[in-house]
């Protein structure tokens, strides 16, 4: 059975045994709040619904869809350990396996147009040999280009790899996730959360999926920005992606081609810097002259929410008003789209552990 078929409504409705346990133990269904409506919050909320069908799940956020960091991302599935520092490589692999299983099942499903998933071939170019990348055994195909193939592509790199992977267009995926969440009884509140203390006594578990804003919400200054900048071109003739190690890459989505990029650590600015725009255009035109002349649709600057390691753990937070069961799931850096499904499965498990502890205390 594909991951996709797990989403059938019937799955949510045929769990009377689990519900009856809760009805016996609690006067009402467990209430769970997920703070954040980016790709991490939405994926987490949906996996909690799957795992806790008796729960009332509410997403609370002050930004949705186009206003989130997730919306603008390139969405290329190319996990690597270097962008997920501090996490055991086996764990990154496990999250990546789950993500690829899910995204590829969506990409081949009749709903792919709505989910925003595309199977897409592309090239990685490098001057150092890439021997065994994490994604090699996960993606649809990976092979080294021959010198003759490299020459025909007219690129100035020693090594090239042909990789067929999956691309997630978040302008479609986020609304699709939100629709699934609401279909399965989820509710949504649009508001800014000042402190998690607001939830004491209101919710059994709160899941913090606030990405970069965890710096403020839970005072976690180990979250740091790696500023990025993408220029979206109208270039329907580009049917593949290209990635290099020299801050020049491009990734098609359904309607545009995103070209980048920059990786500016600890730069907090959300303004478009014309120097960055000029640099990206120059590097990408040099790498791939076929991009020249494509009209610019829009530009986007945002901060990759890095934390080494990303934070995925349970906590019982103590406040003057009382204690609160919290699960944290933030700090996905440059790999939030890639890893969101895998980490949200683990976050749903941590929520279940909190609830089981509550139950066993009764
Ligand atoms: C230029 C660029 C390119 C990228 N390309 C890729 C790529 O190709 N592949 C990939 O895997 N990743 C990529 N990423 C990374 C990816 O975009 C992020 O890792 C991911 O979007 C993080 O998702 P999130 O849900 O944690 O955060 P967000 O999308 O930022 O969502 C955070 C949510 O929390 C809510 N929130 C925060 N604080 C509060 C509060 N106090 N009260 C209420 N709500 C709150 C916000 O309203 C929002 O809904 C890219 C990032 C950038 C900048």
mmCIF file of C-alpha atoms and ligand atoms in Angstrom:
data_model
loop_
_atom_site.group_PDB
_atom_site.id
_atom_site.type_symbol
_atom_site.label_atom_id
_atom_site.label_comp_id
_atom_site.label_asym_id
_atom_site.label_seq_id
_atom_site.Cartn_x
_atom_site.Cartn_y
_atom_site.Cartn_z
ATOM 1 C CA UNK A 1 0.000 0.000 0.000
ATOM 2 C CA UNK A 2 1.401 3.442 -0.845
ATOM 3 C CA UNK A 3 1.744 6.142 1.789
ATOM 4 C CA UNK A 4 -0.827 8.081 -0.164
ATOM 5 C CA UNK A 5 -3.605 5.582 0.475
ATOM 6 C CA UNK A 6 -3.073 6.070 4.201
ATOM 7 C CA UNK A 7 -4.939 9.341 3.784
ATOM 8 C CA UNK A 8 -8.301 7.747 3.092
ATOM 9 C CA UNK A 9 -11.039 9.199 5.252
ATOM 10 C CA UNK A 10 -12.029 5.695 6.305
ATOM 11 C CA UNK A 11 -8.737 5.385 8.188
ATOM 12 C CA UNK A 12 -9.846 8.193 10.421
ATOM 13 C CA UNK A 13 -13.267 6.771 10.978
ATOM 14 C CA UNK A 14 -12.526 3.121 11.756
ATOM 15 C CA UNK A 15 -10.728 3.632 15.018
ATOM 16 C CA UNK A 16 -13.528 3.236 17.487
ATOM 17 C CA UNK A 17 -11.402 1.069 19.734
ATOM 18 C CA UNK A 18 -8.856 3.846 20.262
ATOM 19 C CA UNK A 19 -11.619 6.380 20.776
ATOM 20 C CA UNK A 20 -13.347 4.244 23.365
ATOM 21 C CA UNK A 21 -10.145 4.030 25.422
ATOM 22 C CA UNK A 22 -10.013 7.832 25.474
ATOM 23 C CA UNK A 23 -13.698 8.186 26.257
ATOM 24 C CA UNK A 24 -13.222 5.879 29.244
ATOM 25 C CA UNK A 25 -10.215 7.819 30.542
ATOM 26 C CA UNK A 26 -10.986 11.445 29.667
ATOM 27 C CA UNK A 27 -14.235 13.333 29.903
ATOM 28 C CA UNK A 28 -13.496 14.740 26.433
ATOM 29 C CA UNK A 29 -11.219 14.023 23.476
ATOM 30 C CA UNK A 30 -7.567 15.027 23.913
ATOM 31 C CA UNK A 31 -6.916 18.529 22.630
ATOM 32 C CA UNK A 32 -3.681 19.063 20.741
ATOM 33 C CA UNK A 33 -2.410 22.372 19.366
ATOM 34 C CA UNK A 34 0.163 22.646 16.592
ATOM 35 C CA UNK A 35 1.771 26.087 16.415
ATOM 36 C CA UNK A 36 2.842 26.783 12.820
ATOM 37 C CA UNK A 37 1.303 26.347 9.370
ATOM 38 C CA UNK A 38 4.471 25.916 7.325
ATOM 39 C CA UNK A 39 5.329 22.566 5.799
ATOM 40 C CA UNK A 40 6.498 21.224 9.191
ATOM 41 C CA UNK A 41 3.372 22.301 11.112
ATOM 42 C CA UNK A 42 0.930 21.043 8.479
ATOM 43 C CA UNK A 43 2.702 17.680 8.084
ATOM 44 C CA UNK A 44 2.892 17.272 11.850
ATOM 45 C CA UNK A 45 -0.792 18.115 12.338
ATOM 46 C CA UNK A 46 -1.833 15.564 9.706
ATOM 47 C CA UNK A 47 0.334 12.819 11.173
ATOM 48 C CA UNK A 48 -1.098 13.505 14.638
ATOM 49 C CA UNK A 49 -4.614 13.146 13.187
ATOM 50 C CA UNK A 50 -3.592 9.809 11.673
ATOM 51 C CA UNK A 51 -2.026 8.589 14.875
ATOM 52 C CA UNK A 52 -4.602 10.045 17.319
ATOM 53 C CA UNK A 53 -7.898 9.818 15.479
ATOM 54 C CA UNK A 54 -9.809 10.662 18.653
ATOM 55 C CA UNK A 55 -7.946 13.948 19.172
ATOM 56 C CA UNK A 56 -9.148 17.463 18.441
ATOM 57 C CA UNK A 57 -6.237 18.997 16.562
ATOM 58 C CA UNK A 58 -5.950 22.771 16.076
ATOM 59 C CA UNK A 59 -3.345 24.591 14.001
ATOM 60 C CA UNK A 60 -2.530 28.050 15.345
ATOM 61 C CA UNK A 61 -0.375 30.381 13.244
ATOM 62 C CA UNK A 62 0.132 34.032 12.395
ATOM 63 C CA UNK A 63 1.242 33.335 8.806
ATOM 64 C CA UNK A 64 -0.229 30.989 6.236
ATOM 65 C CA UNK A 65 0.543 29.739 2.737
ATOM 66 C CA UNK A 66 2.293 32.532 0.729
ATOM 67 C CA UNK A 67 3.521 34.256 3.915
ATOM 68 C CA UNK A 68 5.510 31.237 5.138
ATOM 69 C CA UNK A 69 9.135 30.354 4.405
ATOM 70 C CA UNK A 70 7.947 26.976 3.162
ATOM 71 C CA UNK A 71 5.919 28.505 0.324
ATOM 72 C CA UNK A 72 8.902 29.966 -1.526
ATOM 73 C CA UNK A 73 11.380 27.081 -1.234
ATOM 74 C CA UNK A 74 12.865 25.320 -4.242
ATOM 75 C CA UNK A 75 11.512 21.974 -3.037
ATOM 76 C CA UNK A 76 14.257 19.810 -4.527
ATOM 77 C CA UNK A 77 14.514 16.437 -2.779
ATOM 78 C CA UNK A 78 18.276 16.087 -2.298
ATOM 79 C CA UNK A 79 18.908 15.342 1.392
ATOM 80 C CA UNK A 80 22.437 15.618 2.656
ATOM 81 C CA UNK A 81 24.069 15.164 6.009
ATOM 82 C CA UNK A 82 26.077 18.419 5.737
ATOM 83 C CA UNK A 83 22.859 20.472 5.873
ATOM 84 C CA UNK A 84 21.557 18.508 8.876
ATOM 85 C CA UNK A 85 24.493 18.888 11.220
ATOM 86 C CA UNK A 86 24.376 17.249 14.618
ATOM 87 C CA UNK A 87 21.798 14.626 13.646
ATOM 88 C CA UNK A 88 22.874 10.993 13.459
ATOM 89 C CA UNK A 89 23.216 10.166 9.713
ATOM 90 C CA UNK A 90 21.063 7.043 10.240
ATOM 91 C CA UNK A 91 18.261 9.257 11.518
ATOM 92 C CA UNK A 92 18.601 11.666 8.560
ATOM 93 C CA UNK A 93 18.453 8.609 6.289
ATOM 94 C CA UNK A 94 15.334 7.295 8.017
ATOM 95 C CA UNK A 95 13.565 10.679 7.693
ATOM 96 C CA UNK A 96 14.665 10.900 4.059
ATOM 97 C CA UNK A 97 13.390 7.396 3.264
ATOM 98 C CA UNK A 98 9.974 8.282 4.716
ATOM 99 C CA UNK A 99 9.907 11.604 2.837
ATOM 100 C CA UNK A 100 10.830 10.085 -0.493
ATOM 101 C CA UNK A 101 8.343 7.235 -0.064
ATOM 102 C CA UNK A 102 5.563 9.724 0.570
ATOM 103 C CA UNK A 103 6.479 12.341 -2.063
ATOM 104 C CA UNK A 104 7.129 9.797 -4.798
ATOM 105 C CA UNK A 105 3.793 8.110 -4.061
ATOM 106 C CA UNK A 106 2.110 11.513 -4.477
ATOM 107 C CA UNK A 107 4.085 12.247 -7.662
ATOM 108 C CA UNK A 108 2.734 9.095 -9.353
ATOM 109 C CA UNK A 109 -0.808 9.491 -7.992
ATOM 110 C CA UNK A 110 -3.719 11.018 -9.929
ATOM 111 C CA UNK A 111 -3.601 13.931 -7.475
ATOM 112 C CA UNK A 112 -0.047 15.006 -8.284
ATOM 113 C CA UNK A 113 -1.226 18.204 -9.983
ATOM 114 C CA UNK A 114 -2.892 19.271 -6.734
ATOM 115 C CA UNK A 115 -0.215 18.003 -4.353
ATOM 116 C CA UNK A 116 2.524 19.764 -6.345
ATOM 117 C CA UNK A 117 4.857 16.771 -6.757
ATOM 118 C CA UNK A 118 6.830 16.174 -9.940
ATOM 119 C CA UNK A 119 9.314 13.478 -10.942
ATOM 120 C CA UNK A 120 12.150 15.453 -12.475
ATOM 121 C CA UNK A 121 15.555 14.553 -13.918
ATOM 122 C CA UNK A 122 18.482 16.868 -13.327
ATOM 123 C CA UNK A 123 22.232 17.244 -13.044
ATOM 124 C CA UNK A 124 24.663 17.821 -10.207
ATOM 125 C CA UNK A 125 28.003 19.310 -11.331
ATOM 126 C CA UNK A 126 31.094 19.412 -9.167
ATOM 127 C CA UNK A 127 34.862 19.714 -9.278
ATOM 128 C CA UNK A 128 35.231 17.063 -6.589
ATOM 129 C CA UNK A 129 33.968 13.548 -6.938
ATOM 130 C CA UNK A 130 30.666 12.886 -5.176
ATOM 131 C CA UNK A 131 31.091 9.305 -4.058
ATOM 132 C CA UNK A 132 28.158 8.163 -1.997
ATOM 133 C CA UNK A 133 25.597 10.865 -1.343
ATOM 134 C CA UNK A 134 22.792 10.019 1.055
ATOM 135 C CA UNK A 135 20.181 10.402 -1.665
ATOM 136 C CA UNK A 136 21.957 8.013 -4.091
ATOM 137 C CA UNK A 137 20.012 4.906 -3.082
ATOM 138 C CA UNK A 138 16.756 6.777 -2.359
ATOM 139 C CA UNK A 139 15.995 8.674 -5.536
ATOM 140 C CA UNK A 140 14.671 7.182 -8.786
ATOM 141 C CA UNK A 141 18.096 7.088 -10.440
ATOM 142 C CA UNK A 142 21.664 8.273 -9.910
ATOM 143 C CA UNK A 143 24.608 7.766 -12.223
ATOM 144 C CA UNK A 144 27.879 9.470 -13.027
ATOM 145 C CA UNK A 145 28.114 11.160 -16.427
ATOM 146 C CA UNK A 146 30.812 10.068 -18.815
ATOM 147 C CA UNK A 147 33.415 12.653 -19.962
ATOM 148 C CA UNK A 148 31.700 12.641 -23.351
ATOM 149 C CA UNK A 149 28.305 13.453 -21.814
ATOM 150 C CA UNK A 150 29.875 16.266 -19.760
ATOM 151 C CA UNK A 151 31.479 17.700 -22.897
ATOM 152 C CA UNK A 152 28.172 17.660 -24.776
ATOM 153 C CA UNK A 153 26.519 19.625 -21.950
ATOM 154 C CA UNK A 154 29.218 22.336 -22.332
ATOM 155 C CA UNK A 155 29.815 22.738 -18.612
ATOM 156 C CA UNK A 156 33.095 23.543 -17.015
ATOM 157 C CA UNK A 157 33.116 20.887 -14.278
ATOM 158 C CA UNK A 158 35.211 17.778 -13.751
ATOM 159 C CA UNK A 159 32.310 15.618 -12.543
ATOM 160 C CA UNK A 160 28.648 15.386 -13.401
ATOM 161 C CA UNK A 161 25.797 13.184 -12.162
ATOM 162 C CA UNK A 162 22.416 12.521 -13.650
ATOM 163 C CA UNK A 163 19.844 12.327 -10.843
ATOM 164 C CA UNK A 164 16.103 11.786 -11.149
ATOM 165 C CA UNK A 165 14.321 12.878 -8.006
ATOM 166 C CA UNK A 166 11.093 14.477 -6.872
ATOM 167 C CA UNK A 167 10.311 18.189 -6.623
ATOM 168 C CA UNK A 168 7.679 19.577 -4.263
ATOM 169 C CA UNK A 169 5.970 22.763 -5.403
ATOM 170 C CA UNK A 170 4.892 24.184 -2.050
ATOM 171 C CA UNK A 171 2.528 26.705 -3.627
ATOM 172 C CA UNK A 172 0.377 23.603 -4.299
ATOM 173 C CA UNK A 173 1.494 21.284 -1.504
ATOM 174 C CA UNK A 174 0.705 23.625 1.427
ATOM 175 C CA UNK A 175 -2.924 24.249 0.354
ATOM 176 C CA UNK A 176 -3.326 20.520 -0.306
ATOM 177 C CA UNK A 177 -2.071 19.631 3.173
ATOM 178 C CA UNK A 178 -4.366 22.262 4.708
ATOM 179 C CA UNK A 179 -7.374 20.859 2.850
ATOM 180 C CA UNK A 180 -6.567 17.303 4.050
ATOM 181 C CA UNK A 181 -6.183 18.601 7.620
ATOM 182 C CA UNK A 182 -9.577 20.340 7.575
ATOM 183 C CA UNK A 183 -11.295 17.398 5.858
ATOM 184 C CA UNK A 184 -10.280 15.262 8.787
ATOM 185 C CA UNK A 185 -11.821 17.588 11.337
ATOM 186 C CA UNK A 186 -8.860 19.872 12.047
ATOM 187 C CA UNK A 187 -9.525 23.477 13.034
ATOM 188 C CA UNK A 188 -7.385 26.549 12.394
ATOM 189 C CA UNK A 189 -6.795 29.754 14.355
ATOM 190 C CA UNK A 190 -5.036 32.774 12.898
ATOM 191 C CA UNK A 191 -3.232 34.497 15.749
ATOM 192 C CA UNK A 192 0.170 35.319 17.135
ATOM 193 C CA UNK A 193 1.282 33.256 20.131
ATOM 194 C CA UNK A 194 3.318 35.266 22.642
ATOM 195 C CA UNK A 195 4.070 32.448 25.060
ATOM 196 C CA UNK A 196 3.343 28.730 25.235
ATOM 197 C CA UNK A 197 1.978 29.443 28.715
ATOM 198 C CA UNK A 198 -1.224 30.539 26.936
ATOM 199 C CA UNK A 199 -1.971 26.833 26.412
ATOM 200 C CA UNK A 200 -1.625 25.611 30.003
ATOM 201 C CA UNK A 201 -4.850 23.918 31.068
ATOM 202 C CA UNK A 202 -6.283 24.273 27.542
ATOM 203 C CA UNK A 203 -4.436 21.556 25.620
ATOM 204 C CA UNK A 204 -3.027 18.145 26.565
ATOM 205 C CA UNK A 205 -0.075 18.590 24.202
ATOM 206 C CA UNK A 206 1.289 21.558 22.223
ATOM 207 C CA UNK A 207 3.615 21.028 19.262
ATOM 208 C CA UNK A 208 5.997 23.839 18.448
ATOM 209 C CA UNK A 209 6.556 24.023 14.660
ATOM 210 C CA UNK A 210 7.394 27.732 14.478
ATOM 211 C CA UNK A 211 10.633 27.362 12.503
ATOM 212 C CA UNK A 212 12.844 30.424 12.717
ATOM 213 C CA UNK A 213 10.460 32.156 15.164
ATOM 214 C CA UNK A 214 11.374 29.636 17.858
ATOM 215 C CA UNK A 215 14.186 32.091 18.600
ATOM 216 C CA UNK A 216 11.518 34.360 20.096
ATOM 217 C CA UNK A 217 8.739 32.007 21.114
ATOM 218 C CA UNK A 218 10.901 29.678 23.204
ATOM 219 C CA UNK A 219 14.000 31.880 23.368
ATOM 220 C CA UNK A 220 16.119 29.379 21.449
ATOM 221 C CA UNK A 221 19.009 31.498 20.184
ATOM 222 C CA UNK A 222 20.718 28.436 18.738
ATOM 223 C CA UNK A 223 18.354 28.819 15.766
ATOM 224 C CA UNK A 224 20.277 30.877 13.221
ATOM 225 C CA UNK A 225 19.417 32.239 9.784
ATOM 226 C CA UNK A 226 21.035 31.195 6.537
ATOM 227 C CA UNK A 227 19.634 33.846 4.229
ATOM 228 C CA UNK A 228 18.494 32.717 0.776
ATOM 229 C CA UNK A 229 17.314 34.484 -2.368
ATOM 230 C CA UNK A 230 15.453 32.927 -5.300
ATOM 231 C CA UNK A 231 14.521 34.596 -8.581
ATOM 232 C CA UNK A 232 11.564 33.004 -10.363
ATOM 233 C CA UNK A 233 11.744 33.030 -14.150
ATOM 234 C CA UNK A 234 9.112 32.228 -16.727
ATOM 235 C CA UNK A 235 11.089 29.592 -18.654
ATOM 236 C CA UNK A 236 8.758 26.759 -19.707
ATOM 237 C CA UNK A 237 11.453 25.263 -21.942
ATOM 238 C CA UNK A 238 13.495 24.208 -18.880
ATOM 239 C CA UNK A 239 12.331 20.678 -17.992
ATOM 240 C CA UNK A 240 15.157 19.634 -15.630
ATOM 241 C CA UNK A 241 17.065 21.012 -12.663
ATOM 242 C CA UNK A 242 20.776 21.760 -12.205
ATOM 243 C CA UNK A 243 22.711 22.032 -8.939
ATOM 244 C CA UNK A 244 26.329 23.123 -8.452
ATOM 245 C CA UNK A 245 28.504 23.801 -5.460
ATOM 246 C CA UNK A 246 29.172 27.364 -6.713
ATOM 247 C CA UNK A 247 26.000 29.186 -5.629
ATOM 248 C CA UNK A 248 24.370 28.634 -9.005
ATOM 249 C CA UNK A 249 21.402 26.339 -9.427
ATOM 250 C CA UNK A 250 17.915 26.195 -10.853
ATOM 251 C CA UNK A 251 14.826 24.169 -10.023
ATOM 252 C CA UNK A 252 11.589 24.189 -12.034
ATOM 253 C CA UNK A 253 8.212 24.224 -10.309
ATOM 254 C CA UNK A 254 4.799 23.922 -11.986
ATOM 255 C CA UNK A 255 4.750 27.479 -13.354
ATOM 256 C CA UNK A 256 8.229 28.979 -12.981
ATOM 257 C CA UNK A 257 11.915 28.120 -12.689
ATOM 258 C CA UNK A 258 13.547 29.179 -9.413
ATOM 259 C CA UNK A 259 17.173 30.234 -9.824
ATOM 260 C CA UNK A 260 19.575 30.792 -6.948
ATOM 261 C CA UNK A 261 21.276 31.292 -4.866
ATOM 262 C CA UNK A 262 22.981 32.551 -1.811
ATOM 263 C CA UNK A 263 23.693 31.025 1.599
ATOM 264 C CA UNK A 264 24.434 33.924 3.986
ATOM 265 C CA UNK A 265 24.857 32.682 7.529
ATOM 266 C CA UNK A 266 23.623 35.013 10.313
ATOM 267 C CA UNK A 267 22.270 37.600 7.873
ATOM 268 C CA UNK A 268 18.779 38.497 9.176
ATOM 269 C CA UNK A 269 17.755 40.849 6.355
ATOM 270 C CA UNK A 270 14.558 40.069 4.466
ATOM 271 C CA UNK A 271 15.157 42.845 1.923
ATOM 272 C CA UNK A 272 16.074 42.118 -1.678
ATOM 273 C CA UNK A 273 19.649 43.247 -2.259
ATOM 274 C CA UNK A 274 20.165 44.259 -5.925
ATOM 275 C CA UNK A 275 23.786 43.068 -5.662
ATOM 276 C CA UNK A 276 22.565 39.574 -4.810
ATOM 277 C CA UNK A 277 20.084 39.704 -7.704
ATOM 278 C CA UNK A 278 22.852 40.674 -10.131
ATOM 279 C CA UNK A 279 25.176 37.972 -8.780
ATOM 280 C CA UNK A 280 22.590 35.204 -9.069
ATOM 281 C CA UNK A 281 21.668 36.200 -12.625
ATOM 282 C CA UNK A 282 25.309 36.414 -13.668
ATOM 283 C CA UNK A 283 26.261 33.022 -12.192
ATOM 284 C CA UNK A 284 23.181 31.231 -13.513
ATOM 285 C CA UNK A 285 23.431 32.710 -17.029
ATOM 286 C CA UNK A 286 27.086 31.654 -17.120
ATOM 287 C CA UNK A 287 26.234 28.148 -15.939
ATOM 288 C CA UNK A 288 23.242 27.750 -18.258
ATOM 289 C CA UNK A 289 23.001 30.310 -21.074
ATOM 290 C CA UNK A 290 19.597 28.921 -22.061
ATOM 291 C CA UNK A 291 18.121 30.771 -19.050
ATOM 292 C CA UNK A 292 19.037 34.158 -20.544
ATOM 293 C CA UNK A 293 16.122 36.240 -21.703
ATOM 294 C CA UNK A 294 13.555 34.431 -19.561
ATOM 295 C CA UNK A 295 11.306 37.089 -17.982
ATOM 296 C CA UNK A 296 11.642 37.549 -14.222
ATOM 297 C CA UNK A 297 8.301 36.838 -12.513
ATOM 298 C CA UNK A 298 9.269 37.645 -8.929
ATOM 299 C CA UNK A 299 12.065 37.566 -6.370
ATOM 300 C CA UNK A 300 12.005 36.181 -2.868
ATOM 301 C CA UNK A 301 14.322 36.455 0.106
ATOM 302 C CA UNK A 302 13.870 34.375 3.249
ATOM 303 C CA UNK A 303 15.806 32.790 6.091
ATOM 304 C CA UNK A 304 16.539 29.074 6.257
ATOM 305 C CA UNK A 305 15.816 28.169 9.900
ATOM 306 C CA UNK A 306 18.988 26.307 10.872
ATOM 307 C CA UNK A 307 19.707 24.642 14.180
ATOM 308 C CA UNK A 308 22.480 22.089 14.752
ATOM 309 C CA UNK A 309 20.865 19.703 15.440
ATOM 310 C CA UNK A 310 17.305 20.458 14.443
ATOM 311 C CA UNK A 311 15.092 20.161 17.498
ATOM 312 C CA UNK A 312 12.756 17.179 17.659
ATOM 313 C CA UNK A 313 12.053 16.300 21.261
ATOM 314 C CA UNK A 314 9.542 16.195 24.094
ATOM 315 C CA UNK A 315 9.579 18.586 26.996
ATOM 316 C CA UNK A 316 7.389 19.282 30.015
ATOM 317 C CA UNK A 317 7.557 23.058 30.351
ATOM 318 C CA UNK A 318 6.901 24.655 33.749
ATOM 319 C CA UNK A 319 5.115 28.007 33.956
ATOM 320 C CA UNK A 320 3.606 29.959 36.882
ATOM 321 C CA UNK A 321 0.175 28.849 35.580
ATOM 322 C CA UNK A 322 1.191 25.154 35.536
ATOM 323 C CA UNK A 323 3.025 22.634 33.410
ATOM 324 C CA UNK A 324 2.573 21.927 29.708
ATOM 325 C CA UNK A 325 3.428 18.897 27.559
ATOM 326 C CA UNK A 326 5.336 20.179 24.537
ATOM 327 C CA UNK A 327 6.859 18.555 21.464
ATOM 328 C CA UNK A 328 9.360 20.668 19.516
ATOM 329 C CA UNK A 329 9.823 20.162 15.767
ATOM 330 C CA UNK A 330 11.838 23.041 14.264
ATOM 331 C CA UNK A 331 15.202 24.091 12.855
ATOM 332 C CA UNK A 332 15.119 22.172 9.552
ATOM 333 C CA UNK A 333 17.458 24.642 7.812
ATOM 334 C CA UNK A 334 17.923 24.057 4.090
ATOM 335 C CA UNK A 335 16.059 20.743 4.132
ATOM 336 C CA UNK A 336 12.660 21.567 5.595
ATOM 337 C CA UNK A 337 10.630 20.400 2.620
ATOM 338 C CA UNK A 338 12.725 17.248 2.233
ATOM 339 C CA UNK A 339 12.661 16.239 5.901
ATOM 340 C CA UNK A 340 9.261 17.562 7.024
ATOM 341 C CA UNK A 341 7.354 14.333 6.422
ATOM 342 C CA UNK A 342 9.902 12.126 8.194
ATOM 343 C CA UNK A 343 10.304 14.411 11.203
ATOM 344 C CA UNK A 344 6.547 14.873 11.525
ATOM 345 C CA UNK A 345 6.072 11.110 11.820
ATOM 346 C CA UNK A 346 8.471 11.166 14.787
ATOM 347 C CA UNK A 347 6.750 14.248 16.246
ATOM 348 C CA UNK A 348 3.417 12.386 16.156
ATOM 349 C CA UNK A 349 5.062 9.516 18.046
ATOM 350 C CA UNK A 350 6.301 11.952 20.711
ATOM 351 C CA UNK A 351 2.772 13.380 21.055
ATOM 352 C CA UNK A 352 1.491 9.817 21.566
ATOM 353 C CA UNK A 353 4.128 9.276 24.273
ATOM 354 C CA UNK A 354 2.960 12.409 26.127
ATOM 355 C CA UNK A 355 -0.661 11.257 25.920
ATOM 356 C CA UNK A 356 0.202 7.731 27.072
ATOM 357 C CA UNK A 357 2.067 9.132 30.061
ATOM 358 C CA UNK A 358 -0.986 11.228 30.963
ATOM 359 C CA UNK A 359 -3.206 8.167 30.638
ATOM 360 C CA UNK A 360 -0.995 5.930 32.777
ATOM 361 C CA UNK A 361 -0.970 8.552 35.542
ATOM 362 C CA UNK A 362 -4.790 8.386 35.869
HETATM 363 C C1 LIG B 1 15.900 30.287 -0.549
HETATM 364 C C2 LIG B 1 15.446 29.017 0.117
HETATM 365 C C3 LIG B 1 15.417 27.848 -0.631
HETATM 366 C C4 LIG B 1 15.030 26.632 -0.024
HETATM 367 N N1 LIG B 1 15.002 25.500 -0.786
HETATM 368 C C5 LIG B 1 14.703 24.300 -0.184
HETATM 369 C C6 LIG B 1 14.701 23.087 -0.952
HETATM 370 O O1 LIG B 1 14.961 23.084 -2.161
HETATM 371 N N2 LIG B 1 14.423 21.917 -0.298
HETATM 372 C C7 LIG B 1 14.128 21.891 1.039
HETATM 373 O O2 LIG B 1 13.906 20.819 1.586
HETATM 374 N N3 LIG B 1 14.098 23.037 1.783
HETATM 375 C C8 LIG B 1 14.393 24.231 1.207
HETATM 376 N N4 LIG B 1 14.395 25.383 1.961
HETATM 377 C C9 LIG B 1 14.179 25.292 3.417
HETATM 378 C C10 LIG B 1 12.700 25.296 3.797
HETATM 379 O O3 LIG B 1 12.036 26.353 3.153
HETATM 380 C C11 LIG B 1 12.530 25.440 5.320
HETATM 381 O O4 LIG B 1 13.356 24.523 6.009
HETATM 382 C C12 LIG B 1 11.081 25.155 5.725
HETATM 383 O O5 LIG B 1 10.206 25.952 4.977
HETATM 384 C C13 LIG B 1 10.849 25.357 7.215
HETATM 385 O O6 LIG B 1 9.490 25.084 7.437
HETATM 386 P P1 LIG B 1 8.761 25.418 8.806
HETATM 387 O O7 LIG B 1 7.391 24.876 8.701
HETATM 388 O O8 LIG B 1 9.639 24.979 9.926
HETATM 389 O O9 LIG B 1 8.756 27.020 8.890
HETATM 390 P P2 LIG B 1 7.834 28.130 8.197
HETATM 391 O O10 LIG B 1 7.461 27.776 6.813
HETATM 392 O O11 LIG B 1 8.563 29.420 8.407
HETATM 393 O O12 LIG B 1 6.517 28.141 9.081
HETATM 394 C C14 LIG B 1 6.531 28.629 10.405
HETATM 395 C C15 LIG B 1 5.094 28.769 10.863
HETATM 396 O O13 LIG B 1 5.095 29.102 12.259
HETATM 397 C C16 LIG B 1 4.206 30.175 12.481
HETATM 398 N N5 LIG B 1 4.644 30.928 13.647
HETATM 399 C C17 LIG B 1 5.917 31.247 13.995
HETATM 400 N N6 LIG B 1 5.923 31.917 15.173
HETATM 401 C C18 LIG B 1 4.634 32.045 15.556
HETATM 402 C C19 LIG B 1 3.993 32.640 16.655
HETATM 403 N N7 LIG B 1 4.679 33.219 17.658
HETATM 404 N N8 LIG B 1 2.628 32.594 16.722
HETATM 405 C C20 LIG B 1 1.900 32.008 15.762
HETATM 406 N N9 LIG B 1 2.475 31.401 14.681
HETATM 407 C C21 LIG B 1 3.823 31.421 14.586
HETATM 408 C C22 LIG B 1 4.269 30.996 11.214
HETATM 409 O O14 LIG B 1 3.118 31.809 11.108
HETATM 410 C C23 LIG B 1 4.322 29.883 10.162
HETATM 411 O O15 LIG B 1 3.003 29.459 9.892
HETATM 412 C C24 LIG B 1 14.691 26.613 1.365
HETATM 413 C C25 LIG B 1 14.687 27.818 2.088
HETATM 414 C C26 LIG B 1 15.049 29.001 1.484
HETATM 415 C C27 LIG B 1 15.031 30.277 2.285
#
